[in-house]
Structure formats: C-alpha cells, structure tokens
PDB file of N, CA and C in Angstrom:
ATOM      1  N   UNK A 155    -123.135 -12.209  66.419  1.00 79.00           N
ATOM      2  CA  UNK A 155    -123.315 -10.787  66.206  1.00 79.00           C
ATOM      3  C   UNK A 155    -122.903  -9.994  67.451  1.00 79.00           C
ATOM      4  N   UNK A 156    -122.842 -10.716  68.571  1.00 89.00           N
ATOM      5  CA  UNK A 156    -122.985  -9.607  69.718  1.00 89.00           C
ATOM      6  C   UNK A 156    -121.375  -9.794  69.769  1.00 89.00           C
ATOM      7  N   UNK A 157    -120.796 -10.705  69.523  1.00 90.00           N
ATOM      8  CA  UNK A 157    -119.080 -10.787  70.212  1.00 90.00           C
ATOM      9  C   UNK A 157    -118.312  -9.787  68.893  1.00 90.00           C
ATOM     10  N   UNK A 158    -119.149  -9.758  67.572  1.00 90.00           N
ATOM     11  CA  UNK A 158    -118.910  -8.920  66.922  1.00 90.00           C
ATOM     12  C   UNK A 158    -118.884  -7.727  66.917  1.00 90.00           C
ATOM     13  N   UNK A 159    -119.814  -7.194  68.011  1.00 91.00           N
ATOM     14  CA  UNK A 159    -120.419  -5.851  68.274  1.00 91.00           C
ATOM     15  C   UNK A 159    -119.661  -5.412  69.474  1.00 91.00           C
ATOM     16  N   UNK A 160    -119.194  -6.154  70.089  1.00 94.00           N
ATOM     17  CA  UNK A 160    -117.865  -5.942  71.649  1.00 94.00           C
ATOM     18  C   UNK A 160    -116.610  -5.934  71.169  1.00 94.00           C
ATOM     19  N   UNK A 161    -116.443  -6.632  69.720  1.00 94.00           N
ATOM     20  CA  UNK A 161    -115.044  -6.882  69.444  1.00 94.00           C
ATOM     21  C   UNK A 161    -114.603  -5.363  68.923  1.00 94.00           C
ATOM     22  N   UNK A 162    -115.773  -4.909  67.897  1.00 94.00           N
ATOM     23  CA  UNK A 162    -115.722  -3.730  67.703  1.00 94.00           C
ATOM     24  C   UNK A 162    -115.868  -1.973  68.854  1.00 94.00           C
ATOM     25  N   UNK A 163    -116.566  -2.719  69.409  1.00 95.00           N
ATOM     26  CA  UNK A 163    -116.444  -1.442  70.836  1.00 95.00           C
ATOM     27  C   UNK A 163    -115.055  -1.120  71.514  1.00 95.00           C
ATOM     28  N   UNK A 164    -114.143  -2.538  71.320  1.00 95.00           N
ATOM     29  CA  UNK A 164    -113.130  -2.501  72.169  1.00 95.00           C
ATOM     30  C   UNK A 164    -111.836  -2.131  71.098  1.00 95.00           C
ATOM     31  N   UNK A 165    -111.859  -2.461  70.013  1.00 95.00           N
ATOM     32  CA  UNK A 165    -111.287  -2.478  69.181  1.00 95.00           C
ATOM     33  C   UNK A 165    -111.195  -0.463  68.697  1.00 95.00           C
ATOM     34  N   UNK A 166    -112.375   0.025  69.094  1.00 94.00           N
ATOM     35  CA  UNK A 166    -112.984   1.690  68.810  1.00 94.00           C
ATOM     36  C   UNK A 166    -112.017   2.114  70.206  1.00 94.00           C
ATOM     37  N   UNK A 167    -112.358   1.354  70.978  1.00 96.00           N
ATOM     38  CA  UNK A 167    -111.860   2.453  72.540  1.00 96.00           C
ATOM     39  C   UNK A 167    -110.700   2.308  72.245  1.00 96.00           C
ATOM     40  N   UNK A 168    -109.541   0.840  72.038  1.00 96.00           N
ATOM     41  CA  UNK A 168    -108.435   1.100  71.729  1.00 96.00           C
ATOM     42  C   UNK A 168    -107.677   2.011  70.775  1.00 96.00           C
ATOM     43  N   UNK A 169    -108.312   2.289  69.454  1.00 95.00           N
ATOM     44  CA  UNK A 169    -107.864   3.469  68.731  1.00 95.00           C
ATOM     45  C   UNK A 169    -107.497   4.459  69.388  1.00 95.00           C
ATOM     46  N   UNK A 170    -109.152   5.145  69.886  1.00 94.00           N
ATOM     47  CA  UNK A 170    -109.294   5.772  70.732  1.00 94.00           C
ATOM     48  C   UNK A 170    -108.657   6.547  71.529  1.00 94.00           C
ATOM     49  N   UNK A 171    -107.932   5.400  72.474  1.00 95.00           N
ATOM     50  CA  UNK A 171    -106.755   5.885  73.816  1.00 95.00           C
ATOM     51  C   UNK A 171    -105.835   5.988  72.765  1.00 95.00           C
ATOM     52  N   UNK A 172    -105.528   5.546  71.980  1.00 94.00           N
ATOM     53  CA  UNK A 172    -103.810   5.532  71.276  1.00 94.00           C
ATOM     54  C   UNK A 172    -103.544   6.516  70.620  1.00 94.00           C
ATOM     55  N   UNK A 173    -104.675   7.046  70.231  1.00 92.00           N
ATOM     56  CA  UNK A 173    -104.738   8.333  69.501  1.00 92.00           C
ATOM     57  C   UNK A 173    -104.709   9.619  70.471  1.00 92.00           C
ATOM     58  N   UNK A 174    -105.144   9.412  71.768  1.00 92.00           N
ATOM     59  CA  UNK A 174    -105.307  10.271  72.436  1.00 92.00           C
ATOM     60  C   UNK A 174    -104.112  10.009  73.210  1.00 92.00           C
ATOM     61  N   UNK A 175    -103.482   9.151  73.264  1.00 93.00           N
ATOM     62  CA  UNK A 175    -101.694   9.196  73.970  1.00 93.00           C
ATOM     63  C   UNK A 175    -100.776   9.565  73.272  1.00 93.00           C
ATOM     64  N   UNK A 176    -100.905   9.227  71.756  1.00 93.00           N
ATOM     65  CA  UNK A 176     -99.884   9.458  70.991  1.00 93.00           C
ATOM     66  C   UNK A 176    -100.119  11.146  70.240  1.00 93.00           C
ATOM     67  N   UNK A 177    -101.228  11.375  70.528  1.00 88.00           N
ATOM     68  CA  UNK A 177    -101.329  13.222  69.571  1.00 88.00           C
ATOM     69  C   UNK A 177    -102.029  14.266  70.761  1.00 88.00           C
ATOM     70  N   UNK A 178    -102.179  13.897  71.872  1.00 87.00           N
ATOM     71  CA  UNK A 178    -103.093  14.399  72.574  1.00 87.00           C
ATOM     72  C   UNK A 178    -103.331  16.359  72.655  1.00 87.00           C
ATOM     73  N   UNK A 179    -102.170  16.953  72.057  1.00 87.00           N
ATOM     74  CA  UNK A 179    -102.542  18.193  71.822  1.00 87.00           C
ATOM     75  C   UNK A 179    -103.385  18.540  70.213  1.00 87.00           C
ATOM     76  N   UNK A 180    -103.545  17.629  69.697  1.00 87.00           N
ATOM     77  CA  UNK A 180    -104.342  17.520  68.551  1.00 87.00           C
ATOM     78  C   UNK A 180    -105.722  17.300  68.573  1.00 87.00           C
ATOM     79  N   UNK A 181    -106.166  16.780  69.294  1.00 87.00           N
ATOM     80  CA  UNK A 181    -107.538  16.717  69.368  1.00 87.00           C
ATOM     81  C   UNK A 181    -108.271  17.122  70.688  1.00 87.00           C
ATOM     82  N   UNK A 182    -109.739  17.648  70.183  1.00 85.00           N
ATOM     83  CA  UNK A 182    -110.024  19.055  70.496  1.00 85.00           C
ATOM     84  C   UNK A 182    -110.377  18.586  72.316  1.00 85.00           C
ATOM     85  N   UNK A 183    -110.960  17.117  72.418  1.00 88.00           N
ATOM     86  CA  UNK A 183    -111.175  17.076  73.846  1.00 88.00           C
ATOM     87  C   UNK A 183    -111.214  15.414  74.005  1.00 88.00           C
ATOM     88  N   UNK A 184    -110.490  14.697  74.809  1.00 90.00           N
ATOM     89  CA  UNK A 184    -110.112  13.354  75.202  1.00 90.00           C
ATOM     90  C   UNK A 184    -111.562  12.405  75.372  1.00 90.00           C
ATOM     91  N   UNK A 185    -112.732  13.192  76.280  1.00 92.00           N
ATOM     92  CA  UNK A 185    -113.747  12.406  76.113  1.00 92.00           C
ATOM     93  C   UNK A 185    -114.644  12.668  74.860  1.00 92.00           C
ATOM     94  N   UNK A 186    -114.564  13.325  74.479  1.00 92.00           N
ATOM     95  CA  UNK A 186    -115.183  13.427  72.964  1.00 92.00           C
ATOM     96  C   UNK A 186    -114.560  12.035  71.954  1.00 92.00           C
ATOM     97  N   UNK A 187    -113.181  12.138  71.951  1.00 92.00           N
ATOM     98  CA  UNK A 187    -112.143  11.305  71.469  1.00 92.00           C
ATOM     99  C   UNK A 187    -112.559   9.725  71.905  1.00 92.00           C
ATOM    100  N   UNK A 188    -112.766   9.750  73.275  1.00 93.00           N
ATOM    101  CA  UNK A 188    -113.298   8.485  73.489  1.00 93.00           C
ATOM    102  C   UNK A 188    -114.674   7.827  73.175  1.00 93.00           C
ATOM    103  N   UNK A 189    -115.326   8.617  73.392  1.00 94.00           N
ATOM    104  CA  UNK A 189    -116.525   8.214  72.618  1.00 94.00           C
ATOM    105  C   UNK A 189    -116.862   8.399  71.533  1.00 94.00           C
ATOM    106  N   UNK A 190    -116.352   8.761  70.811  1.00 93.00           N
ATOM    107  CA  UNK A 190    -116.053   8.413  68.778  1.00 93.00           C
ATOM    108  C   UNK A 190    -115.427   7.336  68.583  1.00 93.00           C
ATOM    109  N   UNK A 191    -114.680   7.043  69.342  1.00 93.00           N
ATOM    110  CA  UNK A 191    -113.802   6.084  68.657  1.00 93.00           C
ATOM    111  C   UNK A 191    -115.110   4.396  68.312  1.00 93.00           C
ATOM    112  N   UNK A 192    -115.410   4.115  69.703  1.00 95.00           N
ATOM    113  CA  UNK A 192    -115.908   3.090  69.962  1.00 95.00           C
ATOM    114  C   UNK A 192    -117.385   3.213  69.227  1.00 95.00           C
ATOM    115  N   UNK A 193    -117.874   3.963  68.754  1.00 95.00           N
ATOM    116  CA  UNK A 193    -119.196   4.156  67.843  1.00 95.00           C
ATOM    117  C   UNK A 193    -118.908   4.519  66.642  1.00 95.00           C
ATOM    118  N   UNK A 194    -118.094   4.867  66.180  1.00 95.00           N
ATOM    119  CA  UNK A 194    -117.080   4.774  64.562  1.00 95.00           C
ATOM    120  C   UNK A 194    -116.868   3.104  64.350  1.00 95.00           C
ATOM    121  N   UNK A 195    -116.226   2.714  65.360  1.00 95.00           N
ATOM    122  CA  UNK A 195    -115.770   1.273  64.865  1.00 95.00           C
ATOM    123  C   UNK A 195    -116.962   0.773  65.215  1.00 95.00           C
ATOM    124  N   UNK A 196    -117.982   0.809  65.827  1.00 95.00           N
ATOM    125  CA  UNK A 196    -119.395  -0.169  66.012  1.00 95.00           C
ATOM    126  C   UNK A 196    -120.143   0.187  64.709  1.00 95.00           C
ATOM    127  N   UNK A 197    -120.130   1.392  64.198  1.00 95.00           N
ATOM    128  CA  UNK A 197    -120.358   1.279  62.896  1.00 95.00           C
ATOM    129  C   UNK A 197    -120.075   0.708  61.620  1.00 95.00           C
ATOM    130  N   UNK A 198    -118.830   0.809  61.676  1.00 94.00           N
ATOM    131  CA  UNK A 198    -118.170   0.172  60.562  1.00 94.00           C
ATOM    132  C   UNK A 198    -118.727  -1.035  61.166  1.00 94.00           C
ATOM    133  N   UNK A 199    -118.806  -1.844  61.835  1.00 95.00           N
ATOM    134  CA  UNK A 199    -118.853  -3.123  62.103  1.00 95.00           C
ATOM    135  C   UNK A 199    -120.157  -3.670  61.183  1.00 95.00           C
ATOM    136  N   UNK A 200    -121.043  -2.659  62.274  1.00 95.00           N
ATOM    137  CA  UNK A 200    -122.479  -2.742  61.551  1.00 95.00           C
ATOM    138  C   UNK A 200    -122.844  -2.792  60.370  1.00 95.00           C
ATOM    139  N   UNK A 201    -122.155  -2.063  59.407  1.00 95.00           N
ATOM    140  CA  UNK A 201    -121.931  -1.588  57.898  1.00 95.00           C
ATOM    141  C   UNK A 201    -121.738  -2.528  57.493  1.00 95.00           C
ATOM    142  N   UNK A 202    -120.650  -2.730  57.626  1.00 94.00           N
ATOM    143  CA  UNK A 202    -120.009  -4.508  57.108  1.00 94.00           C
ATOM    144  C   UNK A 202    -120.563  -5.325  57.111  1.00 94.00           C
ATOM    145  N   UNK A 203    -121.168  -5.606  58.254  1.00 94.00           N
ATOM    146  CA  UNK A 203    -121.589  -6.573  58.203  1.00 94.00           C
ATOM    147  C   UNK A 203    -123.430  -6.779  57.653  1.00 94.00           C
ATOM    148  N   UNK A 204    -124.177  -6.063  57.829  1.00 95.00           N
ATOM    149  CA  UNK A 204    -125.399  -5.677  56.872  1.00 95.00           C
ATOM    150  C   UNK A 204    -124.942  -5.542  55.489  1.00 95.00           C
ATOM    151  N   UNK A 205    -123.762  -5.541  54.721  1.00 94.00           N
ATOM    152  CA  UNK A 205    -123.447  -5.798  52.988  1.00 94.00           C
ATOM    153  C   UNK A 205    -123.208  -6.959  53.246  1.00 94.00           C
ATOM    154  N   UNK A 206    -121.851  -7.465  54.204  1.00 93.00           N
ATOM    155  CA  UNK A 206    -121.459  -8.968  53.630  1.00 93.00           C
ATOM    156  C   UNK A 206    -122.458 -10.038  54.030  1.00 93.00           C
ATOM    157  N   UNK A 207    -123.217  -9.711  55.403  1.00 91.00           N
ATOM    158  CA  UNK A 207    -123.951 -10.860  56.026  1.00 91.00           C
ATOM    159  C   UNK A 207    -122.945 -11.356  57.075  1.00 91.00           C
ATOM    160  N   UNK A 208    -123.738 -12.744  57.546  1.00 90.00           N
ATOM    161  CA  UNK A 208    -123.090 -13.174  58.645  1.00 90.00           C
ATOM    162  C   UNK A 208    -121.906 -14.343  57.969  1.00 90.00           C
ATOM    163  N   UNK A 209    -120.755 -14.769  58.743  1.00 90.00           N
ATOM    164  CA  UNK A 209    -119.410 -15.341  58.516  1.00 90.00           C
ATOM    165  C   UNK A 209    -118.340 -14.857  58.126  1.00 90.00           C
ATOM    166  N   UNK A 210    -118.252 -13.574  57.971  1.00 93.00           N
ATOM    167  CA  UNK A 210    -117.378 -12.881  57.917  1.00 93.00           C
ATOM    168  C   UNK A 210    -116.494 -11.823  59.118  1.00 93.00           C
ATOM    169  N   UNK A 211    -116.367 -12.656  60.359  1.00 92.00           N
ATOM    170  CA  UNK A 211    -115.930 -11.917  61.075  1.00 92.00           C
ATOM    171  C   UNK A 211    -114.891 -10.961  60.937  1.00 92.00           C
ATOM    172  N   UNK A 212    -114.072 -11.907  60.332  1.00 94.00           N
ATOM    173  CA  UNK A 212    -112.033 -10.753  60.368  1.00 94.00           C
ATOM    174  C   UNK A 212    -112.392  -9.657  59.061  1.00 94.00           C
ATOM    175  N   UNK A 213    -113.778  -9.962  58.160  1.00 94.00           N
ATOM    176  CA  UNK A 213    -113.270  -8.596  57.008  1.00 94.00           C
ATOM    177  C   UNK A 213    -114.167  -7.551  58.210  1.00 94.00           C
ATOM    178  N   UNK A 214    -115.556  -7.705  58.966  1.00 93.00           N
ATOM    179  CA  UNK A 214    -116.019  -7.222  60.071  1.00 93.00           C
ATOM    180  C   UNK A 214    -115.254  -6.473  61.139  1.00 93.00           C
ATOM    181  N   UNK A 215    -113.938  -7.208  61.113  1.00 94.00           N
ATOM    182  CA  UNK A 215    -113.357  -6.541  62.045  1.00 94.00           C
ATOM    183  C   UNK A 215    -112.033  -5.489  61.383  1.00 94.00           C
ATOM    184  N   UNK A 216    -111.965  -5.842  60.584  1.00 95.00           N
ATOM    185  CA  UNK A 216    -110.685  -5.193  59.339  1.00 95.00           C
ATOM    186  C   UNK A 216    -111.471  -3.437  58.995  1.00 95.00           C
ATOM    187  N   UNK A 217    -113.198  -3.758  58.983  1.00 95.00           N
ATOM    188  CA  UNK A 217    -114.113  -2.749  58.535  1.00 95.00           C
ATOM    189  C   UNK A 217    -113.969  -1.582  59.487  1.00 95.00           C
ATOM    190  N   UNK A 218    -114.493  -2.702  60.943  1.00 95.00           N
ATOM    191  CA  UNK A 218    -114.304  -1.689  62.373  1.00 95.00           C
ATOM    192  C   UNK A 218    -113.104  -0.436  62.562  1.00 95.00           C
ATOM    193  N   UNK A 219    -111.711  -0.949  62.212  1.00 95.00           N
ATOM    194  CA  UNK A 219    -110.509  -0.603  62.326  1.00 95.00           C
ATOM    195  C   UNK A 219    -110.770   0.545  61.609  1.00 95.00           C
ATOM    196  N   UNK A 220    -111.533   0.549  60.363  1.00 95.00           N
ATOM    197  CA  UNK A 220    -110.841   1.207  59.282  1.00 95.00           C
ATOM    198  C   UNK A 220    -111.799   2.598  58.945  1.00 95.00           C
ATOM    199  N   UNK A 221    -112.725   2.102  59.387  1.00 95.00           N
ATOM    200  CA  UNK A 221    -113.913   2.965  59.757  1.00 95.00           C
ATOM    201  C   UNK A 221    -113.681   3.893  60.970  1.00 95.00           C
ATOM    202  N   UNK A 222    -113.137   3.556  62.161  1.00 94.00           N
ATOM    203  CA  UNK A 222    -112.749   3.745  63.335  1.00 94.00           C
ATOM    204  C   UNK A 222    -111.407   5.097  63.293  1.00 94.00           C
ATOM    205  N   UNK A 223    -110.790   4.377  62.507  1.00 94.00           N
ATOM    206  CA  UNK A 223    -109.484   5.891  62.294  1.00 94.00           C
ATOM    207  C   UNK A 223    -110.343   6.635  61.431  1.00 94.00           C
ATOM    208  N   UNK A 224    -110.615   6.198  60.230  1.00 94.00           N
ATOM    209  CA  UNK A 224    -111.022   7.434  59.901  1.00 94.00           C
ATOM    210  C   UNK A 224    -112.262   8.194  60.135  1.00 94.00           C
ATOM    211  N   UNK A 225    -113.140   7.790  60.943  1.00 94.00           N
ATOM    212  CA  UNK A 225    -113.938   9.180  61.545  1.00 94.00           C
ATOM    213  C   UNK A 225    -113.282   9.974  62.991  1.00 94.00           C
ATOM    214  N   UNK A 226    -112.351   9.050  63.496  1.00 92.00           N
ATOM    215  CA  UNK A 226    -111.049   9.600  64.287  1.00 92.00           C
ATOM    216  C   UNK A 226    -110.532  10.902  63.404  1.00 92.00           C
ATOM    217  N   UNK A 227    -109.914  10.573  62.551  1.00 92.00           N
ATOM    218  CA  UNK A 227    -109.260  11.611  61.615  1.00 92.00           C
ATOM    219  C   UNK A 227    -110.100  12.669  61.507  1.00 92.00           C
ATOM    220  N   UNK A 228    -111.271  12.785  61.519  1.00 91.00           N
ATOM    221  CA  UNK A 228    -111.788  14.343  61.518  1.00 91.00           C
ATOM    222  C   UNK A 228    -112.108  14.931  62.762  1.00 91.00           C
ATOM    223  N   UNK A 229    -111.649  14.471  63.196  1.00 89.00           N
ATOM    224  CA  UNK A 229    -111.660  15.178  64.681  1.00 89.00           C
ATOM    225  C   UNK A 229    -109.970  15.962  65.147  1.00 89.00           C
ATOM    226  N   UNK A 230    -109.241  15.424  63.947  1.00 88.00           N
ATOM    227  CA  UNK A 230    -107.552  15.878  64.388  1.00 88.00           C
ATOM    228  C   UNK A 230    -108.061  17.311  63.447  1.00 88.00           C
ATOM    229  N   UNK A 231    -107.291  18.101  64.638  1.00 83.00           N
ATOM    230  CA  UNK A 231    -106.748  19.641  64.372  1.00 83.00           C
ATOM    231  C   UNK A 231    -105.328  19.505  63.735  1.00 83.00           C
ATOM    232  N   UNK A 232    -105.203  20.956  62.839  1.00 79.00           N
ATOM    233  CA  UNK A 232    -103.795  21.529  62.742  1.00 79.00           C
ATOM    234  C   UNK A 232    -103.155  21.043  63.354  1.00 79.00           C
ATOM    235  N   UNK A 233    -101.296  20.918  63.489  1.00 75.00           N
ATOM    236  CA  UNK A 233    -100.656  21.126  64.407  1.00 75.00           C
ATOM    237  C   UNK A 233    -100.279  22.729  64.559  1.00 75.00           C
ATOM    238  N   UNK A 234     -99.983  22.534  65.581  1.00 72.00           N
ATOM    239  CA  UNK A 234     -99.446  24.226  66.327  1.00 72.00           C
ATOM    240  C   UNK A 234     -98.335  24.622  65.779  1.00 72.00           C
ATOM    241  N   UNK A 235     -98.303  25.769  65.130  1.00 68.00           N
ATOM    242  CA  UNK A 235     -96.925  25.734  64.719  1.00 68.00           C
ATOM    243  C   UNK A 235     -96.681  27.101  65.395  1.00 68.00           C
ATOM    244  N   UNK A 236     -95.419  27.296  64.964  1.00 62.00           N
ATOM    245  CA  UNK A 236     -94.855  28.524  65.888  1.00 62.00           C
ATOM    246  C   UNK A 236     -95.076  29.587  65.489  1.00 62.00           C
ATOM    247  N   UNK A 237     -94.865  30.961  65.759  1.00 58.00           N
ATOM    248  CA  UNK A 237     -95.150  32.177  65.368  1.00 58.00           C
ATOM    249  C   UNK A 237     -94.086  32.308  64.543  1.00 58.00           C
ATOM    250  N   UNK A 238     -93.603  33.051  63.893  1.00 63.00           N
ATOM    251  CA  UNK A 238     -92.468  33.348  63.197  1.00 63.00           C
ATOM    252  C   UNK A 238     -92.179  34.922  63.320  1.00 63.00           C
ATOM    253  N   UNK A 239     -90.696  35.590  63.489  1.00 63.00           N
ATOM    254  CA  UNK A 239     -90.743  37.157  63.646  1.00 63.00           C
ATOM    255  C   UNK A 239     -91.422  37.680  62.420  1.00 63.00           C
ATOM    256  N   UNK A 240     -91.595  39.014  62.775  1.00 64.00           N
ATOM    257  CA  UNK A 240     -91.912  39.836  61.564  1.00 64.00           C
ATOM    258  C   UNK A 240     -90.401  40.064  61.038  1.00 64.00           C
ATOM    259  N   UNK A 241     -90.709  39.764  59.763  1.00 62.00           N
ATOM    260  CA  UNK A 241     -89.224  40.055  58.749  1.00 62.00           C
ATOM    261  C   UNK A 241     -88.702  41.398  58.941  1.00 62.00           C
ATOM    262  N   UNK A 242     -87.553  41.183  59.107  1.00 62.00           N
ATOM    263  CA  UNK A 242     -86.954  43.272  58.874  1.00 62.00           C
ATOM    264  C   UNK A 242     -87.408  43.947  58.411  1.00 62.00           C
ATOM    265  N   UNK A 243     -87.075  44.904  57.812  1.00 61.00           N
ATOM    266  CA  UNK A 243     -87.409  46.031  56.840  1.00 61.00           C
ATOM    267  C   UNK A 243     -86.534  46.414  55.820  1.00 61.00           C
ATOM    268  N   UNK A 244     -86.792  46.326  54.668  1.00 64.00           N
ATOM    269  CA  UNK A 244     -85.350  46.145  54.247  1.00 64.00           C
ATOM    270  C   UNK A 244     -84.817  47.111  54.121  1.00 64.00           C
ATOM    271  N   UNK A 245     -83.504  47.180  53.362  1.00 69.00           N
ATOM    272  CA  UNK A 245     -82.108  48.578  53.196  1.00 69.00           C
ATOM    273  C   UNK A 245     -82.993  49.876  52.534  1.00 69.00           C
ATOM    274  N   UNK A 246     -82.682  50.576  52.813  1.00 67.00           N
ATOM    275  CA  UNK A 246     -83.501  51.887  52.096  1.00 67.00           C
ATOM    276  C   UNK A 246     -84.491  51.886  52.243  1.00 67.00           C
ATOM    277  N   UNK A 247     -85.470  51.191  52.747  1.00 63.00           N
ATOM    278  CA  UNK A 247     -86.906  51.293  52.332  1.00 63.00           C
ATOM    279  C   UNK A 247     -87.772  52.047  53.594  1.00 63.00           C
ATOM    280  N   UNK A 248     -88.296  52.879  53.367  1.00 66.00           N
ATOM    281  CA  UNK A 248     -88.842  53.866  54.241  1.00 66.00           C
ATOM    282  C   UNK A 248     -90.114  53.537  55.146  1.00 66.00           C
ATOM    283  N   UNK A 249     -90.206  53.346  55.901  1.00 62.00           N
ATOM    284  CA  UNK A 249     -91.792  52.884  56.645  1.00 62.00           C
ATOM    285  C   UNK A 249     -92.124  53.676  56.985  1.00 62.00           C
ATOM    286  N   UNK A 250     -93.249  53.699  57.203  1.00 59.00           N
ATOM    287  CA  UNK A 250     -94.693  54.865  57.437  1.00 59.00           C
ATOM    288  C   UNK A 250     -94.544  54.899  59.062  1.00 59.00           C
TER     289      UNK A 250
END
C-alpha cells in the first residue's frame, strides 16, 4: 500500500510539472498546479484501490494517472485569444 501511495504521489507531481511546462500560461498559479496534481493522483489511487482491494497495482496506477489529469483539467483556463479590431462602418451608414 505505501509503494502504492509514493508511486502515485510521484506519478501526480509528474503530471503536474508537464502540465505546467507544456501550458504554463493556462493555469492560474504553478504551486497550486503542483500540489493538485500529486493529491488528485493519491486519490485516484486511494479510490481504486478501496473498490478493487489489494493486487491490483497497474489498474491502481492506470486510476492515479487518470484521476490525476482530470482534476488537473479543471484548473486549465481559456486560452488568450487576441483582441480583434472593431469592424468598419459600413458604406452609407450614418453613425451617431
């Protein structure tokens, strides 16, 4: 249980950083980011493994992963997109 419970901590922090290297203007703050990651996937772990029981390490760790992005995922913002001009005005048309 416990190498289960590290496999998953490390397995959370790695998301974690990768998510925070690969999108880092997306999410709202890096240590926030880091410490979700690794208690998302210790959850899932936990989860998993309180339904399946003990001997199931790799679906335990398949759980961690999967659990792990996606409470990651609510932490991603919009992307930024650009302003766009204000459109012309068109031919004839009179503005106030």
């Amino acid at each position: 249980m416990i190498w289960e419970a590290l496999g998953a901590l490390l397995i959370g922090f790695a998301i974690a950083l990768s998510a925070t290297r690969w999108l880092p203007d997306r999410f709202p703050s890096r240590s926030l980011t880091l410490a979700t990651g690794p208690v998302a996937a210790l959850l899932g772990a936990v989860l998993t493994r309180a339904i399946l029981g003990p001997g199931y390490p790799v679906q335990v760790m398949v759980a961690s992963v999967a659990v792990g992005a996606a409470l990651l995922s609510v932490l991603l913002r919009p992307p930024h997109r650009r302003l766009r001009r204000p459109a012309a005005a068109l031919k004839g048309h009179r503005t106030a």
